[in-house]
CSV table of C-alpha atoms and ligand atoms in Angstrom, one decimal:
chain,number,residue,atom,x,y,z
C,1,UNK,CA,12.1,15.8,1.6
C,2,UNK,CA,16.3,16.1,0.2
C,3,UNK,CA,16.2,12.6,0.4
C,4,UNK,CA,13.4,12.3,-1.9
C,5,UNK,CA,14.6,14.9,-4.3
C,6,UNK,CA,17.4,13.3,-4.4
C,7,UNK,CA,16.1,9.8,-6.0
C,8,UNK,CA,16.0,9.9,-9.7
C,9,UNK,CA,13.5,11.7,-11.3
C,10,UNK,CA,12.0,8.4,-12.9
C,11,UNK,CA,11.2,7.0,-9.3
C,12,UNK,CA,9.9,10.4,-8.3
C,13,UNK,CA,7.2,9.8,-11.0
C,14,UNK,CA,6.7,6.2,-10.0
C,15,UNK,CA,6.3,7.3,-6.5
C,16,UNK,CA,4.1,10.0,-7.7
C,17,UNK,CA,2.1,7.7,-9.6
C,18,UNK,CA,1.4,5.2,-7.1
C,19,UNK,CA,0.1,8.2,-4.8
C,20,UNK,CA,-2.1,9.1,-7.5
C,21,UNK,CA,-3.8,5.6,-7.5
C,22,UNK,CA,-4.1,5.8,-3.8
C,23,UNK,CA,-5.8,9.1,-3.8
C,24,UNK,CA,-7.3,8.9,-7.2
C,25,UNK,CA,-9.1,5.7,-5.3
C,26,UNK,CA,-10.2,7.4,-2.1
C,27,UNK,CA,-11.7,10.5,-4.1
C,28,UNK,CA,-14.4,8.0,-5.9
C,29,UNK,CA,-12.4,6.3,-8.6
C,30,UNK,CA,-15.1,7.5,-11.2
C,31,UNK,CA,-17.4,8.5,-9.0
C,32,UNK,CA,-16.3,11.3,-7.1
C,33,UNK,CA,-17.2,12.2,-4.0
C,34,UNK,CA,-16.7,16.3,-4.0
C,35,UNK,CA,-17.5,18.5,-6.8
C,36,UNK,CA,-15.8,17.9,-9.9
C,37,UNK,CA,-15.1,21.2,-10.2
C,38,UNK,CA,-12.7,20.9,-7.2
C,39,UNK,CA,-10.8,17.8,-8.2
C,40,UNK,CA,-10.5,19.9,-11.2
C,41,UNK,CA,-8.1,21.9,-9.4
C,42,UNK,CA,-5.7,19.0,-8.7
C,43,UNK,CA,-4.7,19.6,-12.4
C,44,UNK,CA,-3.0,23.1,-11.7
C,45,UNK,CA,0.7,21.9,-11.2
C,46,UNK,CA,0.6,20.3,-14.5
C,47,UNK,CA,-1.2,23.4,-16.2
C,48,UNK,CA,1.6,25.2,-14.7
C,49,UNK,CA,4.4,23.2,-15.9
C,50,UNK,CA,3.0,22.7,-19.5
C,51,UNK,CA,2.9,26.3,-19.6
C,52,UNK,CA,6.2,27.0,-18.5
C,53,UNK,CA,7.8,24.2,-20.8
C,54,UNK,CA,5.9,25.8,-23.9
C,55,UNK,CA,7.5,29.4,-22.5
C,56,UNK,CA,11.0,27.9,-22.6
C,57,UNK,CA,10.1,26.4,-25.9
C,58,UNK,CA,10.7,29.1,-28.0
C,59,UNK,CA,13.9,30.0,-26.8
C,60,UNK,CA,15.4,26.6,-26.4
C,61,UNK,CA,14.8,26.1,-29.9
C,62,UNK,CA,16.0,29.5,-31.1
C,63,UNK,CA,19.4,29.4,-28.9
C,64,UNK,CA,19.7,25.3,-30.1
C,65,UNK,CA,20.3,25.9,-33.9
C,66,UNK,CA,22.1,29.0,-33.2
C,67,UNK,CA,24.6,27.6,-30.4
C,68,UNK,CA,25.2,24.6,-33.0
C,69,UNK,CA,25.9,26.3,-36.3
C,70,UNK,CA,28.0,28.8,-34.4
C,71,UNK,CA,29.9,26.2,-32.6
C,72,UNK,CA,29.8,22.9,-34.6
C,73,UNK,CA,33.0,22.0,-36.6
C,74,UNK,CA,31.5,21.3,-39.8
C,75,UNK,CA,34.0,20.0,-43.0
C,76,UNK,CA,33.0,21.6,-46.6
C,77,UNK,CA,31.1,19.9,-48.6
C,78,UNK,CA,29.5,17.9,-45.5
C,79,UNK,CA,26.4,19.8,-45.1
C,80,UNK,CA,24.8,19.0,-48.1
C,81,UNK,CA,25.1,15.0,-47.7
C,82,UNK,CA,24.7,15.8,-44.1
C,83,UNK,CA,21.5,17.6,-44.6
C,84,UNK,CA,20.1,15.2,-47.3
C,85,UNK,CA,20.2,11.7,-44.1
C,86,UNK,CA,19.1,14.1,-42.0
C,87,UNK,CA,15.8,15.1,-43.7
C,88,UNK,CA,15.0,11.9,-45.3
C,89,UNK,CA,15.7,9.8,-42.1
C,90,UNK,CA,13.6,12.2,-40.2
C,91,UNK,CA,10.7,11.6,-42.8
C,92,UNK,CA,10.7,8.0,-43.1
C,93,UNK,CA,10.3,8.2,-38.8
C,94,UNK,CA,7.4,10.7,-38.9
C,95,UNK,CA,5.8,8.6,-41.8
C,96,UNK,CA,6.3,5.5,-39.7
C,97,UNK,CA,4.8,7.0,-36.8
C,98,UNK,CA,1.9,8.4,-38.8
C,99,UNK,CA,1.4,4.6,-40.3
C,100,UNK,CA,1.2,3.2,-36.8
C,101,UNK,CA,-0.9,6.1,-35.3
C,102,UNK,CA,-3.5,5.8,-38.2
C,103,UNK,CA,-3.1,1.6,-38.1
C,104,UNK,CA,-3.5,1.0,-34.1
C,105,UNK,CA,-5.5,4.0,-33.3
C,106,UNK,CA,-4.7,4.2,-29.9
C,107,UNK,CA,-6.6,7.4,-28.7
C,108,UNK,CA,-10.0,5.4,-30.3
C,109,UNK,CA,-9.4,3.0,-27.2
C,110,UNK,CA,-11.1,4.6,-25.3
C,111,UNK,CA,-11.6,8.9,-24.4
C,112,UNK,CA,-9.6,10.8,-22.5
C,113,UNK,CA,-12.6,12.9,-21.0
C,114,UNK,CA,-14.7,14.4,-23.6
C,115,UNK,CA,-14.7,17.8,-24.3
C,116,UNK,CA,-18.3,19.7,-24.8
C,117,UNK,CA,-19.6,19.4,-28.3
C,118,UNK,CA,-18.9,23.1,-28.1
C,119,UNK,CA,-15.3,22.8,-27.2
C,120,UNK,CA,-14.4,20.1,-29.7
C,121,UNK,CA,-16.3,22.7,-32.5
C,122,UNK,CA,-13.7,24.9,-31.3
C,123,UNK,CA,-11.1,23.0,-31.3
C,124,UNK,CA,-11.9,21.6,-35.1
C,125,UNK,CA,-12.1,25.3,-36.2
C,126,UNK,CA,-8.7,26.0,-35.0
C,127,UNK,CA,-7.0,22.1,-36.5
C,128,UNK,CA,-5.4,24.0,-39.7
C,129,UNK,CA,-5.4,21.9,-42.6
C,130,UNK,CA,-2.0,22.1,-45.1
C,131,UNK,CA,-2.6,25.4,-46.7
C,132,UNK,CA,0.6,26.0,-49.1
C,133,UNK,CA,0.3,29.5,-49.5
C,134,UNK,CA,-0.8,30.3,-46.0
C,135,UNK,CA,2.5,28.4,-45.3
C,136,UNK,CA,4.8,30.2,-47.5
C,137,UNK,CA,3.1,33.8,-46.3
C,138,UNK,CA,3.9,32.9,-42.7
C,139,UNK,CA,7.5,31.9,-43.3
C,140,UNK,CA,8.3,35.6,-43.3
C,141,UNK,CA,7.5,36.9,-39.9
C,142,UNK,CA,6.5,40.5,-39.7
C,143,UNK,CA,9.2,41.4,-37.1
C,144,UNK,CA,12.0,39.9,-35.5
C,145,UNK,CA,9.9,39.1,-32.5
C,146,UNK,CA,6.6,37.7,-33.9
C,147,UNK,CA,8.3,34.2,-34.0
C,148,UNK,CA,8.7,34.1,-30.3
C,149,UNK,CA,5.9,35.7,-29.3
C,150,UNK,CA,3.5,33.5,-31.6
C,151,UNK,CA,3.6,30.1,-30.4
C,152,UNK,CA,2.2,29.1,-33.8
C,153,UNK,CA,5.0,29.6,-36.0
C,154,UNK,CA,7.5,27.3,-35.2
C,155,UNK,CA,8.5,27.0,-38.9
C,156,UNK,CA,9.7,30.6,-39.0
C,157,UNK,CA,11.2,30.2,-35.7
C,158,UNK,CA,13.8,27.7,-37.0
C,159,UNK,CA,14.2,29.3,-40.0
C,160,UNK,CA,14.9,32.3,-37.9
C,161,UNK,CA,17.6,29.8,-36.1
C,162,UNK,CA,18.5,28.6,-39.0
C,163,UNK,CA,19.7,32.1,-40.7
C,164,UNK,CA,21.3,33.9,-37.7
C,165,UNK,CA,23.2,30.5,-37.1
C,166,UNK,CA,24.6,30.5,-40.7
C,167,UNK,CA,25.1,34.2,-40.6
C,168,UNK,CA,26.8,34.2,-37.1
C,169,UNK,CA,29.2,30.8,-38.8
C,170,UNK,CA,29.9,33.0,-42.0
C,171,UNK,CA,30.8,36.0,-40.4
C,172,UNK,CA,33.0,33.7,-37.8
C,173,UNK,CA,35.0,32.0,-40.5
C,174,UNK,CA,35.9,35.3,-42.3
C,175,UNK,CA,37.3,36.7,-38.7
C,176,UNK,CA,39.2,33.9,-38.4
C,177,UNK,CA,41.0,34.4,-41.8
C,178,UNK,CA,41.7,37.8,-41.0
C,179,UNK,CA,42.8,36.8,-37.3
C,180,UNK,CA,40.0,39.0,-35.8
C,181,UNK,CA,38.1,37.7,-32.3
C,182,UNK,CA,34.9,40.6,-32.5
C,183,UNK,CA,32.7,37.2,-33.0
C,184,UNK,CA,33.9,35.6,-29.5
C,185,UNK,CA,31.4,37.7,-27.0
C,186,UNK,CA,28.5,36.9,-29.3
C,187,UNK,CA,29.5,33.3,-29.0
C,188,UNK,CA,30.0,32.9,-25.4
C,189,UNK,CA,26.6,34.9,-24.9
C,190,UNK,CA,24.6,32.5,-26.8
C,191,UNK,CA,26.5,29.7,-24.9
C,192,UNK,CA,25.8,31.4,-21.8
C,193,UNK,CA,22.2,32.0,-22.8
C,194,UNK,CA,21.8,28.6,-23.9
C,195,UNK,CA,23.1,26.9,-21.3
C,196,UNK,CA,20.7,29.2,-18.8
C,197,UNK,CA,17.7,28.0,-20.7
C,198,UNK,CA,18.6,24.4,-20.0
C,199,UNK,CA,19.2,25.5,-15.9
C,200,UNK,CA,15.5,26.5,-16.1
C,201,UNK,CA,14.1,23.8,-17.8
C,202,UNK,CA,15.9,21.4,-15.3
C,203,UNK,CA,13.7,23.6,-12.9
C,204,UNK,CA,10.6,23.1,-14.5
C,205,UNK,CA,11.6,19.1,-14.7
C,206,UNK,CA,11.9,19.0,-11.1
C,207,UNK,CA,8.1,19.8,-10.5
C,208,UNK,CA,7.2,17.2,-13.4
C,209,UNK,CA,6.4,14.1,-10.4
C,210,UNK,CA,3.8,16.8,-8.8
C,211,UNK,CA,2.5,17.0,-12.1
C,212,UNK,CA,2.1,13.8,-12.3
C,213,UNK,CA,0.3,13.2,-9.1
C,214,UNK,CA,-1.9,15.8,-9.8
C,215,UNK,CA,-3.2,14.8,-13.3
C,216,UNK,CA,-3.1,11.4,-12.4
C,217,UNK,CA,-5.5,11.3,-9.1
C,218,UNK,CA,-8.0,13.8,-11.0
C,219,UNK,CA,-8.2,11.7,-13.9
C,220,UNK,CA,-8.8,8.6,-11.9
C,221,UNK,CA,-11.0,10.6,-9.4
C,222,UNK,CA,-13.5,11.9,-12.0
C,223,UNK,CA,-13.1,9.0,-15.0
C,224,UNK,CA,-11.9,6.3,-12.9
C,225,UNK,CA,-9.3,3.8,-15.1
C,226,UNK,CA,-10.6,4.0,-18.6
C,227,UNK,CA,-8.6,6.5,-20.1
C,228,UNK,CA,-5.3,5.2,-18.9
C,229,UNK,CA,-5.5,2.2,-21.4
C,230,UNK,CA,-5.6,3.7,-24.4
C,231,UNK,CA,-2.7,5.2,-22.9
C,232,UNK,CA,-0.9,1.7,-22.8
C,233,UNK,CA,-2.0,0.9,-26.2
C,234,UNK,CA,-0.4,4.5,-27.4
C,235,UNK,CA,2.9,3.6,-25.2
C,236,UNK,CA,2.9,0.1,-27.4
C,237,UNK,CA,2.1,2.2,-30.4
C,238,UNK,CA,4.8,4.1,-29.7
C,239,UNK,CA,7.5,1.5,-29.0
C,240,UNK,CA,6.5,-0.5,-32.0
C,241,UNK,CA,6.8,2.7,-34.6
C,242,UNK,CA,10.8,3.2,-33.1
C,243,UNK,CA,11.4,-0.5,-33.6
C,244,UNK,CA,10.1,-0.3,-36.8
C,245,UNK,CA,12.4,2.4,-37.3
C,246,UNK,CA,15.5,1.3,-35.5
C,247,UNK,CA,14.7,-1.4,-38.2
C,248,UNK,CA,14.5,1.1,-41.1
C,249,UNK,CA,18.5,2.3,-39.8
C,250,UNK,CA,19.6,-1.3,-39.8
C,251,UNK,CA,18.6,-1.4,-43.5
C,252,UNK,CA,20.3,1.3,-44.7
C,253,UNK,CA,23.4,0.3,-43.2
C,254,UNK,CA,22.8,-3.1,-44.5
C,255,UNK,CA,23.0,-1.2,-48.2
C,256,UNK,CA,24.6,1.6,-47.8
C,257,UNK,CA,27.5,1.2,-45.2
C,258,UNK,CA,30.5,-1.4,-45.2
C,259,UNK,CA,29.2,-1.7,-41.6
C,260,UNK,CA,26.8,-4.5,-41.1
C,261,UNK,CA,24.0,-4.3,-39.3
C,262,UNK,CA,25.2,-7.4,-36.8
C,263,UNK,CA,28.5,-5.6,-36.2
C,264,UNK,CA,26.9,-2.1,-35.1
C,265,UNK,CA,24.3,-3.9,-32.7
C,266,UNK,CA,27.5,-5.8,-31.4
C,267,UNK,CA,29.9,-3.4,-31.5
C,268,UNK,CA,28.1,-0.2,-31.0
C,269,UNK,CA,25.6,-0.8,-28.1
C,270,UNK,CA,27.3,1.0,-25.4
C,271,UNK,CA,25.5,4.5,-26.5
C,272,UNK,CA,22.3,3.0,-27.1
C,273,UNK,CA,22.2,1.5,-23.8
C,274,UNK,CA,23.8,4.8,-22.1
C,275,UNK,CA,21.1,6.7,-24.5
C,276,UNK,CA,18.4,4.7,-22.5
C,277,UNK,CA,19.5,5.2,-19.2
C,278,UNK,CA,20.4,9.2,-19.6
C,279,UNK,CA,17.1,9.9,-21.6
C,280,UNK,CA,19.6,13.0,-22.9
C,281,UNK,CA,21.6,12.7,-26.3
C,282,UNK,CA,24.0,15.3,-25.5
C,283,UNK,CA,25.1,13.2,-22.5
C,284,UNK,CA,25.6,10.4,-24.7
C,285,UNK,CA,27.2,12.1,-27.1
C,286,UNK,CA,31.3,11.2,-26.1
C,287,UNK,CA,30.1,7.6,-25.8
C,288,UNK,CA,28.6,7.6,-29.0
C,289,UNK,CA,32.1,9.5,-30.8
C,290,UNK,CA,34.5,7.1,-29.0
C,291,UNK,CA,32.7,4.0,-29.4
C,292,UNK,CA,32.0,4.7,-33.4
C,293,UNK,CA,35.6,5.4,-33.3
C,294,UNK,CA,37.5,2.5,-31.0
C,295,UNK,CA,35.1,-0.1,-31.6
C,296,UNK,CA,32.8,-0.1,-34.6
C,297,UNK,CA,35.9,1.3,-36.6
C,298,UNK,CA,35.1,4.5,-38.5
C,299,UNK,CA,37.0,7.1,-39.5
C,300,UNK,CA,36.9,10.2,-37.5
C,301,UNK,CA,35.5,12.5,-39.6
C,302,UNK,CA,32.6,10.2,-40.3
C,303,UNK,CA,32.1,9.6,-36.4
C,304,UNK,CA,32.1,13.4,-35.5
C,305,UNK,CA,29.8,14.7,-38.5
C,306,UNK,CA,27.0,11.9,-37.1
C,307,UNK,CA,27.5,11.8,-33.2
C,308,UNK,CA,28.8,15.6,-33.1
C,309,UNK,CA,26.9,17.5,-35.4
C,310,UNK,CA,24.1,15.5,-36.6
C,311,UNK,CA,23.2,14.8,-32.5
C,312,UNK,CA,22.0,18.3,-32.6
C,313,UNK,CA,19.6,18.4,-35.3
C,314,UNK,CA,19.2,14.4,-35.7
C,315,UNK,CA,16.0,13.3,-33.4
C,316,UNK,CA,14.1,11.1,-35.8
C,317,UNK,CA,12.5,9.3,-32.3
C,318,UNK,CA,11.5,12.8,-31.1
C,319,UNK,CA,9.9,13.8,-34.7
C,320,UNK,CA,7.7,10.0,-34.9
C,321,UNK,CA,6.9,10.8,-31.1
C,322,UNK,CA,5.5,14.5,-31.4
C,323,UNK,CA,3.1,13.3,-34.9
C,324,UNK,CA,2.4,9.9,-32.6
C,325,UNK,CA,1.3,12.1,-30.1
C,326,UNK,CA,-0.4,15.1,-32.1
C,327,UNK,CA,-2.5,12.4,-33.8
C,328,UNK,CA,-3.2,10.3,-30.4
C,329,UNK,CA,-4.5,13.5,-28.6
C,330,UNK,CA,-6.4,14.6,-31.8
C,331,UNK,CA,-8.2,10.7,-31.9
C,332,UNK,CA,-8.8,10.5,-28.1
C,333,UNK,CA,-10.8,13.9,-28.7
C,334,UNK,CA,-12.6,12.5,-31.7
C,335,UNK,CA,-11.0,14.7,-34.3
C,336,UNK,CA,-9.9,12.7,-36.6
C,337,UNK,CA,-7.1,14.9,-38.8
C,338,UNK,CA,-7.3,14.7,-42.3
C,339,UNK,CA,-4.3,13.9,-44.8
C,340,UNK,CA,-3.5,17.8,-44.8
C,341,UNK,CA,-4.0,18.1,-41.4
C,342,UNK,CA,-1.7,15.5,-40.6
C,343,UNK,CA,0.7,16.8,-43.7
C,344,UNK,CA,1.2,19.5,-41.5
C,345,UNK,CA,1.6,17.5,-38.5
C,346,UNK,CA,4.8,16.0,-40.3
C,347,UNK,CA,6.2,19.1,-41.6
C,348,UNK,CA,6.0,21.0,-38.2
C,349,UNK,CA,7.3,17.8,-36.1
C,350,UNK,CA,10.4,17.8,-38.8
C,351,UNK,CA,10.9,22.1,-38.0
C,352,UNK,CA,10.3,20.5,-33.9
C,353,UNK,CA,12.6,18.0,-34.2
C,354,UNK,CA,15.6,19.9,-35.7
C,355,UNK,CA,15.1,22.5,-32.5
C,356,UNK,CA,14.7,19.9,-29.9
C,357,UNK,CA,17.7,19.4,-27.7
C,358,UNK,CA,19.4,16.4,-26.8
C,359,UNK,CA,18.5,16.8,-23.1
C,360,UNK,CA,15.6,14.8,-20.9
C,361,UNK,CA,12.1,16.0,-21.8
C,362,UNK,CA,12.8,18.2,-24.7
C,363,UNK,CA,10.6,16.7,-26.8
C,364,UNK,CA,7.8,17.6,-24.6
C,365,UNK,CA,8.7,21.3,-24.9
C,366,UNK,CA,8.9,21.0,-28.5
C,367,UNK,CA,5.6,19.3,-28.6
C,368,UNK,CA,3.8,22.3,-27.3
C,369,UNK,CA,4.7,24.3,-30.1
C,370,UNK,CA,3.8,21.5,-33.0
C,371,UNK,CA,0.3,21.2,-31.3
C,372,UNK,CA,-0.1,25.1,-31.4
C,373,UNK,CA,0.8,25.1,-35.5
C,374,UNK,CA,-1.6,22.7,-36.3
C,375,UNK,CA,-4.3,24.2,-33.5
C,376,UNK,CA,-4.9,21.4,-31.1
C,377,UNK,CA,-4.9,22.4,-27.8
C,378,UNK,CA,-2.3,21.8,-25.2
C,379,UNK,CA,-3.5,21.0,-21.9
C,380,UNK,CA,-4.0,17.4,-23.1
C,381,UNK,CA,-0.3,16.8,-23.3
C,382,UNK,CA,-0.3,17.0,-19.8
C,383,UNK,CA,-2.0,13.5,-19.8
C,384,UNK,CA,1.1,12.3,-21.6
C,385,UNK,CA,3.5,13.5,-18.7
C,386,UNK,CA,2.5,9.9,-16.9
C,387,UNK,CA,4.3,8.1,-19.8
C,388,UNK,CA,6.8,10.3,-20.8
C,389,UNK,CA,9.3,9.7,-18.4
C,390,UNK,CA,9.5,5.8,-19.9
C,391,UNK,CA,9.1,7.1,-23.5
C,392,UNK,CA,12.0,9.6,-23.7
C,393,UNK,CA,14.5,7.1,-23.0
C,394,UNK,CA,13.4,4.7,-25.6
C,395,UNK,CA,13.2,7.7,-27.9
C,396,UNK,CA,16.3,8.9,-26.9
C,397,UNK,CA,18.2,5.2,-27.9
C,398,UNK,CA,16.7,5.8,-31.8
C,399,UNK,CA,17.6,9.3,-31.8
C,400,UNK,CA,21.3,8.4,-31.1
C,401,UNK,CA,21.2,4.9,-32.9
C,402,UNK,CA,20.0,7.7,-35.6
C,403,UNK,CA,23.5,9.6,-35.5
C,404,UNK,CA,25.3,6.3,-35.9
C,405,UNK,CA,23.3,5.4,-39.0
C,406,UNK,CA,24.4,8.7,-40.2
C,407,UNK,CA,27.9,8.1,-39.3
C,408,UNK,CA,28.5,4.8,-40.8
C,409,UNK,CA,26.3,6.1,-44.3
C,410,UNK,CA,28.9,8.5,-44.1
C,411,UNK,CA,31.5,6.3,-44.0
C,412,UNK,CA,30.7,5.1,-47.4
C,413,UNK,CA,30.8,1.6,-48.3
C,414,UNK,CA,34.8,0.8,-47.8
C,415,UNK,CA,36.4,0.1,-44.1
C,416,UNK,CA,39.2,2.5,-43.2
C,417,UNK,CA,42.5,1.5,-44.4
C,418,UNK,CA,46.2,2.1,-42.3
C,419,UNK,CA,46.6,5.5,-44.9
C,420,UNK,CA,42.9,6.9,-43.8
E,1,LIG,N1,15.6,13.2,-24.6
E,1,LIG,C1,15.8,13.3,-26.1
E,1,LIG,C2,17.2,13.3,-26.5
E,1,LIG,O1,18.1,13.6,-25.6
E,1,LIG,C3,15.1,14.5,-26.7
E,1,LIG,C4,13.6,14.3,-26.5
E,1,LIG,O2,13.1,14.6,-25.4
E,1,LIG,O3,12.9,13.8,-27.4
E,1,LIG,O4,17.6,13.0,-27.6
C-alpha cells in the first residue's frame, strides 16, 4: 500500500482508471446487474472530495491574494501596466474558450446521465443570467463573513482579498518608513495559514485516484461507455482553445516585445516543459525567473514583475478551463446558457482565476465556486476528475507561458543594453 502511495499521483489515477473499466465491466457495463441505486453509492468518495475541495475553496482564495499583495515586491507604477496584461490576457483566454466551447460543443456528444425533467427545471431556475444591478448589490457583502460562508459570491470574496491585501501592503510600507515591525506577526500568520491550506488540500488530492475509481466504475456500470466520449472531444476542446491561446501570446510578443516569438519557444522552454511535468506554477516559478533572465535575456525587473508577481494572479489556462468546463457541464445537461449566462461565466472565471493558486488541482477548487455563482450544480465536476489530472498540466504550461508573455511585454520593445 506505501509503495503505491508512493507512485505519482498521475499513475495512481491511471491505475485507478483501469480498475474502474475492470469493475465498471463486471457490474453490467450499461446494464447493471444490482440496483442502481447501490452502484450509486460507488460515487461517495468523489462527493466527498468535491465537497472538501469546494470547503478549502474559499479560504485558498482569500489567504492567496492576501499572502501575495502582502508579500510580493511590487515597483511603483508597475501595477497599473501590470494589471491592464493581466485582465486583458485573461479575457482574450476566457473568450477563446467560450468560442471553442460554443463551436465544438462537446457536452452535445453525447449525455452525461440525464437528470429528471424536474431536476434540470431546477437546475435552470437556479442558472443566473448577467443581472448588472444584482451584481453591483452583491459586491458589498453584509458582513465580513457572508463571503466565506456563501459559496456564491466569489466576486466579493476576491474583492474582499483584494482590499485587506492592499490595506495589509499600505499599512506595511508606512511601518517600514518609520522602522516599525507591528505588521510582521500578521504576515507570518497569513503565511502560516496559507501554507496550512495548501497541507490540506494536498490531503484532499491524495484521495483524488479513489475518486476516480469510484465515479468511473459507476458511470460505466449504469451508462456503459457513452458518456466518456464526449469527454474526449471536451479534453480536445480543451487542448485546442490553449493552443489557440499559447498562439494568441506568441502574437503579442511578435508586436509588442523585442523578443520574437522563435527566440522565447527556443530559448525559454525549460519552464513550459517543467510547467507540464509539475502541474504547479509556483514550483515552476525559479525556473521561469532564471531562465527569462540567463537565457531569453530580459531585464530583471521585467522577469520578476511576470514570473514573480504576475504567477500569482496570471492563470489565463485556468480561467479558459473553468468557462470550458461550466459551459461543457451546462451542454451535457442540456442547458444551453444564454449570452448573459455565459457573460457571467466569464466574469466569475476571471474573479476564479486571479484566486487560484499555482499548485496541482487548484483550478478544480476554484471551479466549485464559479459553478455555484452562476447556479449549476457541482456534483458533475466530479466527472471531470478522470481528465483533470492530464488537463492541469497542459493548463499549467499556458498559465506560465502566460507570465513570460507578460514579462517580455514588459520588457518593451528594446533588448537590454550593458547600462540596463
Ligand atoms: N495547476 C495550475 C497552476 O499551477 C493551477 C490550476 O489548477 O489551474 O498554475
Amino acid at each position: 500500500m506505501s509503495k503505491l502511495l508512493k507512485l505519482p499521483l498521475y499513475t495512481q489515477i491511471i491505475i485507478g482508471l483501469v480498475l474502474a473499466v475492470i469493475v465498471g465491466v463486471l457490474l453490467g457495463a450499461g446494464k447493471p446487474v444490482m440496483p442502481k441505486e447501490n452502484l450509486q453509492n460507488l460515487a461517495l468518495p468523489a462527493v466527498l472530495v468535491l465537497r472538501a475541495l469546494s470547503m478549502l475553496a474559499t479560504p485558498l482564495i482569500f489567504l492567496s491574494i492576501v499572502n501575495t499583495l502582502l508579500t510580493a515586491d511590487l515597483p511603483g507604477g508597475a501595477a497599473k501596466k501590470l494589471g491592464f496584461l493581466l485582465t486583458s490576457n485573461t479575457l482574450v483566454a476566457i473568450v477563446i474558450g467560450l468560442f471553442v466551447a460554443n463551436t465544438v460543443q462537446p457536452g452535445n456528444w453525447n449525455s452525461l446521465g440525464k437528470p429528471s425533467p424536474e431536476k434540470v427545471a431546477e437546475i435552470a431556475a437556479k442558472s443566473k443570467g448577467f443581472d448588472p444591478f444584482q451584481l453591483l448589490d452583491s459586491v458589498v457583502p453584509e458582513s465580513i463573513i457572508k463571503p466565506f460562508a456563501d459559496k456564491t459570491s466569489v466576486i466579493a470574496l476576491v474583492l474582499l482579498g483584494l482590499a485587506m491585501g492592499i490595506a495589509l501592503r499600505m499599512l506595511k510600507q508606512k511601518q517600514i518608513a518609520e522602522s516599525k515591525t507591528d505588521y510582521k506577526p500578521i504576515e507570518q500568520i497569513i503565511t502560516v495559514l496559507f501554507t496550512t491550506v495548501i497541507q490540506m488540500l494536498h490531503w484532499v488530492i491524495i484521495l483524488v485516484p479513489i475518486a476516480v475509481f469510484g465515479i468511473v466504475a459507476r458511470t460505466i456500470a449504469i451508462q456503459g461507455f457513452e458518456p466518456f466520449k464526449s469527454l474526449l472531444v471536451f479534453v480536445v476542446a480543451v487542448i485546442l482553445a490553449l493552443v489557440l491561446q499559447g498562439c494568441y501570446y506568441l502574437l503579442r510578443i511578435q508586436f509588442g516585445s523585442w523578443v520574437t516569438p522563435k527566440h522565447l519557444l527556443t530559448r525559454g522552454a525549460d519552464p513550459l516543459v517543467a510547467a507540464f511535468s509539475t502541474a504547479s506554477s509556483t514550483a515552476t516559478m525559479p525556473i521561469t525567473y532564471e531562465t527569462l533572465i540567463e537565457k531569453v535575456g530580459l531585464r530583471k525587473s521585467s522577469a520578476s514583475l511576470g514570473a514573480l508577481v504576475g504567477s500569482n494572479f496570471n492563470n489565463d489556462g485556468t480561467a479558459l478551463y473553468e468557462a470550458m468546463s461550466a459551459l461543457f457541464i451546462a451542454q451535457s445537461l442540456h442547458l444551453n446558457l444564454n449570452l448573459s449566462q455565459q457573460f457571467l461565466v466569464m466574469l466569475t472565471s476571471i474573479f476564479a482565476s486571479v484566486g487560484a493558486a499555482g499548485i496541482p488541482e487548484a483550478g478544480l477548487v476554484t471551479m466549485t465556486l464559479v459553478f455555484n455563482s452562476v447556479g449549476l450544480p457541482t456534483e458533475y465536476i466530479a466527472i471531470l476528475l478522470t481528465v483533470d489530472w492530464f488537463l492541469d498540466r497542459v493548463r499549467t504550461a499556458i498559465n506560465v507561458m502566460g507570465d513570460m508573455t507578460v514579462s517580455c511585454l514588459v520588457d518593451g520593445k528594446t533588448a537590454k543594453t550593458a547600462e540596463d
